[in-house]
């Protein structure tokens, strides 16, 4: 069952255009007709790569289980999933911050004076790790979108979310309190594929590295 | 019981073809082990929790299922089999001639992170080769593993070789404390080149720039013979060099045996269990996205139960092997032909059963039907 074609899981949405542009610079072209179709699996023009388009949060799962040999996803998703995969390249696009934010009134408030911090977030693990590292008890309120609503409606004191420009926060009267970490798109690789398709994976990394050079 | 249909997370039931396949895998593996003179040992399902903590370290022992004995002693379901073998050899096999070669087949039980692929109950097949410090034992267990995989028709397998002293030598040379060393290990293990460069710039600032650049290429040292040559160029510290030399000797033998295609050098493999002291290896097969097994040399483990003794071994996941085979394989190899003869039970029961008994004597499969 050893074949030479690599299967790559691409995150749809925020990351998709950046990823396709980078692959195009690396000489991996997906025909327009394929992209405009509603196919979930599309092939590159040279037939060497198959791309599966997945929900961003799922990319690490496809790669960890080996149904995709490699994948592109944000560092935020990777940290949250704790997937056991190789992470050989920073692809430099999709740059944003994972930050703690809240209403202006709470900006100066000391976490340590709170019994528990209530945090609305799409990133329960990142949020928990961050507050635990500070020794602050946290109650996570898991949300899957429009996280900015939580402090406005009094569902939570703080949010932990992705911040690209900060515009959404500002328009909703929220501000960044602390930046937890920076996130960019990453190339991830399945541990078994790294060995079983070492030549092909190595070639992909080399092509992308070349394409990343300014 | 909450419900008759609910099953505890991680436990498994097998039936039909899956049972036949699993028994086939176990039989072929155990036959191969026996062919290399490994004697089977049957081990208890549970033992004192302390035994596993001594063997695998406190952190791993925390993943066990625990319960108490009548005298309140803490017991644990076995999370692995090596500690049980090590204790047996160190305490009860003192007077036996060395080396001791043992093999086993059995289920182990662990609480796992929900993201981990492994079930909580899984079946391991493995060998332990105890009392032989020579490199010949390292090579032997690699060949035993290779033969099992070949015997199961998984001839596209890949075994990636590494050596713990390669990384230890680097950490020592960079004068890293334990926390920094653990961080470096993690970065190398995930092949995170950018973070590795950043780490070296901040935590190993005393090392000159050109050397640092060499270290940041560490994670790319995977391949065939060329990987060994590249490692020799980069490494100047004695400990890492000795590790590379050791791997070179093993690899030369594997090449001479025509096994180059199946074996890789992967010095970027720095993860895994702390108890290894020399050679380490991981086994991969197409169709299974995670390692299917692994092993290495663990010269310090036996000393936890008695006199220090060198040892090397490996285990393979029966579940993983069965998965990989059912994905790739021609089922005829492990399914017996459907040659059951049905005998109708009519007015004379003795006649039907007599006929059945005669066919059984000839080695046929029979089924008695009431119709």
CSV table of N, CA, C and O in Angstrom, one decimal, chain A residues 142-210:
chain,number,residue,atom,x,y,z
A,142,UNK,N,-17.2,26.8,27.5
A,142,UNK,CA,-16.8,26.5,26.2
A,142,UNK,C,-17.8,27.1,25.2
A,142,UNK,O,-19.0,27.0,25.4
A,143,UNK,N,-17.3,27.8,24.2
A,143,UNK,CA,-18.2,28.4,23.2
A,143,UNK,C,-17.6,28.1,21.8
A,143,UNK,O,-16.4,27.8,21.7
A,144,UNK,N,-18.4,28.1,20.7
A,144,UNK,CA,-17.8,27.8,19.5
A,144,UNK,C,-17.9,29.0,18.5
A,144,UNK,O,-17.4,28.8,17.3
A,145,UNK,N,-18.3,30.1,18.9
A,145,UNK,CA,-18.3,31.3,18.0
A,145,UNK,C,-18.8,32.5,18.7
A,145,UNK,O,-19.3,32.4,19.8
A,146,UNK,N,-18.6,33.7,18.1
A,146,UNK,CA,-19.0,35.0,18.7
A,146,UNK,C,-18.6,35.1,20.2
A,146,UNK,O,-19.5,35.5,21.0
A,147,UNK,N,-17.4,34.7,20.4
A,147,UNK,CA,-17.0,34.7,21.8
A,147,UNK,C,-17.1,36.0,22.5
A,147,UNK,O,-17.3,36.1,23.7
A,148,UNK,N,-17.0,37.1,21.7
A,148,UNK,CA,-17.0,38.5,22.2
A,148,UNK,C,-18.3,38.8,23.0
A,148,UNK,O,-18.3,39.7,23.8
A,149,UNK,N,-19.3,38.0,22.7
A,149,UNK,CA,-20.6,38.2,23.3
A,149,UNK,C,-20.5,37.9,24.8
A,149,UNK,O,-21.2,38.6,25.6
A,150,UNK,N,-19.7,37.0,25.2
A,150,UNK,CA,-19.8,36.4,26.6
A,150,UNK,C,-19.6,37.5,27.6
A,150,UNK,O,-20.4,37.6,28.5
A,151,UNK,N,-18.6,38.4,27.5
A,151,UNK,CA,-18.4,39.4,28.6
A,151,UNK,C,-19.5,40.5,28.5
A,151,UNK,O,-19.9,41.0,29.5
A,152,UNK,N,-20.0,40.7,27.3
A,152,UNK,CA,-21.0,41.8,27.1
A,152,UNK,C,-22.3,41.4,27.8
A,152,UNK,O,-23.0,42.2,28.4
A,153,UNK,N,-22.6,40.1,27.7
A,153,UNK,CA,-23.9,39.6,28.3
A,153,UNK,C,-23.7,39.2,29.8
A,153,UNK,O,-24.6,38.7,30.4
A,154,UNK,N,-22.4,39.2,30.2
A,154,UNK,CA,-22.2,38.8,31.6
A,154,UNK,C,-22.0,37.3,31.8
A,154,UNK,O,-22.1,36.8,32.9
A,155,UNK,N,-21.8,36.6,30.6
A,155,UNK,CA,-21.6,35.1,30.7
A,155,UNK,C,-20.3,34.8,31.3
A,155,UNK,O,-20.1,33.8,32.0
A,156,UNK,N,-19.3,35.6,31.0
A,156,UNK,CA,-17.9,35.4,31.5
A,156,UNK,C,-17.3,36.7,31.9
A,156,UNK,O,-17.7,37.8,31.4
A,157,UNK,N,-16.2,36.7,32.7
A,157,UNK,CA,-15.5,37.9,33.0
A,157,UNK,C,-14.5,38.2,31.9
A,157,UNK,O,-14.2,39.4,31.6
A,158,UNK,N,-13.9,37.2,31.3
A,158,UNK,CA,-12.9,37.4,30.3
A,158,UNK,C,-13.1,36.4,29.1
A,158,UNK,O,-13.9,35.5,29.3
A,159,UNK,N,-12.4,36.7,28.0
A,159,UNK,CA,-12.4,35.7,26.9
A,159,UNK,C,-11.0,35.4,26.6
A,159,UNK,O,-10.1,36.2,26.8
A,160,UNK,N,-10.8,34.2,26.0
A,160,UNK,CA,-9.5,33.9,25.4
A,160,UNK,C,-9.8,33.5,24.0
A,160,UNK,O,-10.6,32.7,23.7
A,161,UNK,N,-9.3,34.3,23.0
A,161,UNK,CA,-9.6,34.2,21.6
A,161,UNK,C,-8.5,34.6,20.7
A,161,UNK,O,-7.6,35.3,21.2
A,162,UNK,N,-8.7,34.3,19.4
A,162,UNK,CA,-7.8,34.8,18.4
A,162,UNK,C,-8.0,36.3,18.2
A,162,UNK,O,-9.1,36.7,18.1
A,163,UNK,N,-6.9,37.0,18.1
A,163,UNK,CA,-7.0,38.4,17.7
A,163,UNK,C,-6.2,38.7,16.5
A,163,UNK,O,-5.0,38.5,16.5
A,164,UNK,N,-6.8,39.1,15.4
A,164,UNK,CA,-6.0,39.4,14.2
A,164,UNK,C,-5.7,40.9,14.2
A,164,UNK,O,-4.6,41.3,14.3
A,165,UNK,N,-6.8,41.8,14.0
A,165,UNK,CA,-6.5,43.2,14.0
A,165,UNK,C,-7.0,43.9,15.2
A,165,UNK,O,-6.6,45.0,15.5
A,166,UNK,N,-7.8,43.2,16.0
A,166,UNK,CA,-8.4,43.8,17.2
A,166,UNK,C,-9.6,44.6,16.9
A,166,UNK,O,-10.2,45.2,17.9
A,167,UNK,N,-10.1,44.7,15.7
A,167,UNK,CA,-11.2,45.5,15.3
A,167,UNK,C,-12.5,45.0,15.9
A,167,UNK,O,-13.3,45.8,16.5
A,168,UNK,N,-12.7,43.7,15.9
A,168,UNK,CA,-14.0,43.2,16.5
A,168,UNK,C,-14.0,43.5,18.0
A,168,UNK,O,-15.1,43.8,18.5
A,169,UNK,N,-12.9,43.3,18.6
A,169,UNK,CA,-12.9,43.6,20.1
A,169,UNK,C,-13.3,45.0,20.3
A,169,UNK,O,-14.1,45.4,21.1
A,170,UNK,N,-12.6,46.0,19.6
A,170,UNK,CA,-12.8,47.4,19.8
A,170,UNK,C,-14.2,47.8,19.6
A,170,UNK,O,-14.8,48.5,20.4
A,171,UNK,N,-14.8,47.2,18.5
A,171,UNK,CA,-16.2,47.6,18.2
A,171,UNK,C,-17.2,47.1,19.3
A,171,UNK,O,-18.3,47.6,19.4
A,172,UNK,N,-16.8,46.1,20.1
A,172,UNK,CA,-17.6,45.6,21.1
A,172,UNK,C,-17.2,46.1,22.5
A,172,UNK,O,-17.6,45.5,23.5
A,173,UNK,N,-16.3,47.1,22.5
A,173,UNK,CA,-15.9,47.7,23.8
A,173,UNK,C,-15.0,46.8,24.6
A,173,UNK,O,-14.9,46.9,25.8
A,174,UNK,N,-14.3,45.9,23.9
A,174,UNK,CA,-13.4,45.0,24.7
A,174,UNK,C,-11.9,45.3,24.3
A,174,UNK,O,-11.7,45.9,23.3
A,175,UNK,N,-11.0,45.0,25.2
A,175,UNK,CA,-9.6,45.2,25.0
A,175,UNK,C,-8.8,44.0,25.3
A,175,UNK,O,-9.2,43.2,26.2
A,176,UNK,N,-7.6,43.9,24.7
A,176,UNK,CA,-6.7,42.9,25.0
A,176,UNK,C,-6.1,43.1,26.4
A,176,UNK,O,-5.6,44.2,26.6
A,177,UNK,N,-6.1,42.1,27.2
A,177,UNK,CA,-5.5,42.3,28.6
A,177,UNK,C,-4.1,41.7,28.5
A,177,UNK,O,-3.2,42.2,29.1
A,178,UNK,N,-4.0,40.5,27.9
A,178,UNK,CA,-2.7,39.9,27.9
A,178,UNK,C,-2.6,39.0,26.6
A,178,UNK,O,-3.6,38.4,26.3
A,179,UNK,N,-1.4,39.0,26.0
A,179,UNK,CA,-1.2,38.1,24.8
A,179,UNK,C,-0.6,36.8,25.4
A,179,UNK,O,0.4,36.8,26.0
A,180,UNK,N,-1.3,35.7,25.1
A,180,UNK,CA,-0.8,34.4,25.6
A,180,UNK,C,0.3,33.9,24.7
A,180,UNK,O,1.4,33.5,25.1
A,181,UNK,N,0.1,34.0,23.4
A,181,UNK,CA,1.1,33.5,22.4
A,181,UNK,C,0.7,34.0,21.0
A,181,UNK,O,-0.4,34.4,20.7
A,182,UNK,N,1.7,34.0,20.1
A,182,UNK,CA,1.5,34.3,18.7
A,182,UNK,C,1.1,33.0,18.0
A,182,UNK,O,1.6,31.9,18.4
A,183,UNK,N,0.4,33.1,17.0
A,183,UNK,CA,0.1,32.0,16.2
A,183,UNK,C,0.3,32.3,14.7
A,183,UNK,O,0.0,33.3,14.2
A,184,UNK,N,0.8,31.3,14.0
A,184,UNK,CA,0.9,31.4,12.5
A,184,UNK,C,0.6,30.0,12.0
A,184,UNK,O,0.4,29.0,12.8
A,185,UNK,N,0.4,29.9,10.7
A,185,UNK,CA,0.1,28.6,10.1
A,185,UNK,C,1.4,27.7,10.2
A,185,UNK,O,2.5,28.1,10.1
A,186,UNK,N,1.1,26.4,10.4
A,186,UNK,CA,2.2,25.4,10.6
A,186,UNK,C,2.0,24.3,9.6
A,186,UNK,O,0.8,23.9,9.3
A,187,UNK,N,3.1,23.7,9.2
A,187,UNK,CA,3.0,22.4,8.5
A,187,UNK,C,3.2,21.3,9.5
A,187,UNK,O,4.1,21.4,10.3
A,188,UNK,N,2.2,20.4,9.5
A,188,UNK,CA,2.4,19.3,10.5
A,188,UNK,C,2.5,18.0,9.7
A,188,UNK,O,2.0,17.9,8.5
A,189,UNK,N,3.2,17.0,10.2
A,189,UNK,CA,3.4,15.8,9.5
A,189,UNK,C,3.1,14.6,10.4
A,189,UNK,O,3.5,14.6,11.6
A,190,UNK,N,2.5,13.6,9.9
A,190,UNK,CA,2.2,12.4,10.7
A,190,UNK,C,3.5,11.6,11.0
A,190,UNK,O,4.4,11.6,10.1
A,191,UNK,N,3.6,11.1,12.2
A,191,UNK,CA,4.9,10.5,12.6
A,191,UNK,C,5.2,9.2,11.8
A,191,UNK,O,6.4,9.0,11.5
A,192,UNK,N,4.2,8.4,11.4
A,192,UNK,CA,4.5,7.2,10.6
A,192,UNK,C,4.9,7.6,9.2
A,192,UNK,O,5.8,7.1,8.6
A,193,UNK,N,4.2,8.6,8.6
A,193,UNK,CA,4.5,9.0,7.2
A,193,UNK,C,5.9,9.6,7.1
A,193,UNK,O,6.5,9.5,6.1
A,194,UNK,N,6.3,10.3,8.2
A,194,UNK,CA,7.7,10.8,8.2
A,194,UNK,C,8.7,9.7,7.9
A,194,UNK,O,9.7,10.0,7.3
A,195,UNK,N,8.4,8.5,8.3
A,195,UNK,CA,9.3,7.4,8.0
A,195,UNK,C,8.9,6.6,6.8
A,195,UNK,O,9.8,6.3,5.9
A,196,UNK,N,7.6,6.3,6.6
A,196,UNK,CA,7.2,5.5,5.5
A,196,UNK,C,7.3,6.2,4.2
A,196,UNK,O,7.4,5.6,3.2
A,197,UNK,N,7.1,7.5,4.2
A,197,UNK,CA,7.2,8.3,3.0
A,197,UNK,C,8.3,9.4,3.1
A,197,UNK,O,8.0,10.6,2.8
A,198,UNK,N,9.4,9.0,3.7
A,198,UNK,CA,10.4,10.0,4.1
A,198,UNK,C,10.9,10.8,2.9
A,198,UNK,O,11.1,12.0,3.0
A,199,UNK,N,11.1,10.2,1.7
A,199,UNK,CA,11.6,11.0,0.5
A,199,UNK,C,10.5,12.0,0.1
A,199,UNK,O,10.9,13.2,-0.1
A,200,UNK,N,9.3,11.6,0.0
A,200,UNK,CA,8.2,12.5,-0.4
A,200,UNK,C,8.0,13.6,0.6
A,200,UNK,O,7.8,14.8,0.2
A,201,UNK,N,8.0,13.3,1.9
A,201,UNK,CA,7.8,14.3,2.9
A,201,UNK,C,9.0,15.3,2.9
A,201,UNK,O,8.8,16.5,3.0
A,202,UNK,N,10.2,14.7,2.8
A,202,UNK,CA,11.4,15.6,2.7
A,202,UNK,C,11.3,16.5,1.5
A,202,UNK,O,11.6,17.7,1.6
A,203,UNK,N,10.8,16.0,0.4
A,203,UNK,CA,10.7,16.9,-0.8
A,203,UNK,C,9.7,18.0,-0.6
A,203,UNK,O,9.9,19.1,-1.0
A,204,UNK,N,8.6,17.7,0.1
A,204,UNK,CA,7.6,18.7,0.4
A,204,UNK,C,8.1,19.8,1.3
A,204,UNK,O,7.9,21.0,1.0
A,205,UNK,N,8.8,19.4,2.3
A,205,UNK,CA,9.4,20.3,3.2
A,205,UNK,C,10.4,21.2,2.5
A,205,UNK,O,10.4,22.5,2.7
A,206,UNK,N,11.2,20.6,1.6
A,206,UNK,CA,12.2,21.4,0.9
A,206,UNK,C,11.5,22.4,0.0
A,206,UNK,O,11.9,23.6,-0.1
A,207,UNK,N,10.5,22.0,-0.7
A,207,UNK,CA,9.8,22.9,-1.7
A,207,UNK,C,9.2,24.0,-0.9
A,207,UNK,O,9.2,25.2,-1.4
A,208,UNK,N,8.5,23.7,0.2
A,208,UNK,CA,7.9,24.8,1.0
A,208,UNK,C,8.9,25.8,1.6
A,208,UNK,O,8.7,27.0,1.6
A,209,UNK,N,10.0,25.2,2.1
A,209,UNK,CA,11.1,26.0,2.6
A,209,UNK,C,11.6,27.0,1.6
A,209,UNK,O,11.8,28.2,1.9
A,210,UNK,N,11.8,26.5,0.4
A,210,UNK,CA,12.2,27.3,-0.7
A,210,UNK,C,11.2,28.4,-1.0
A,210,UNK,O,11.6,29.6,-1.2
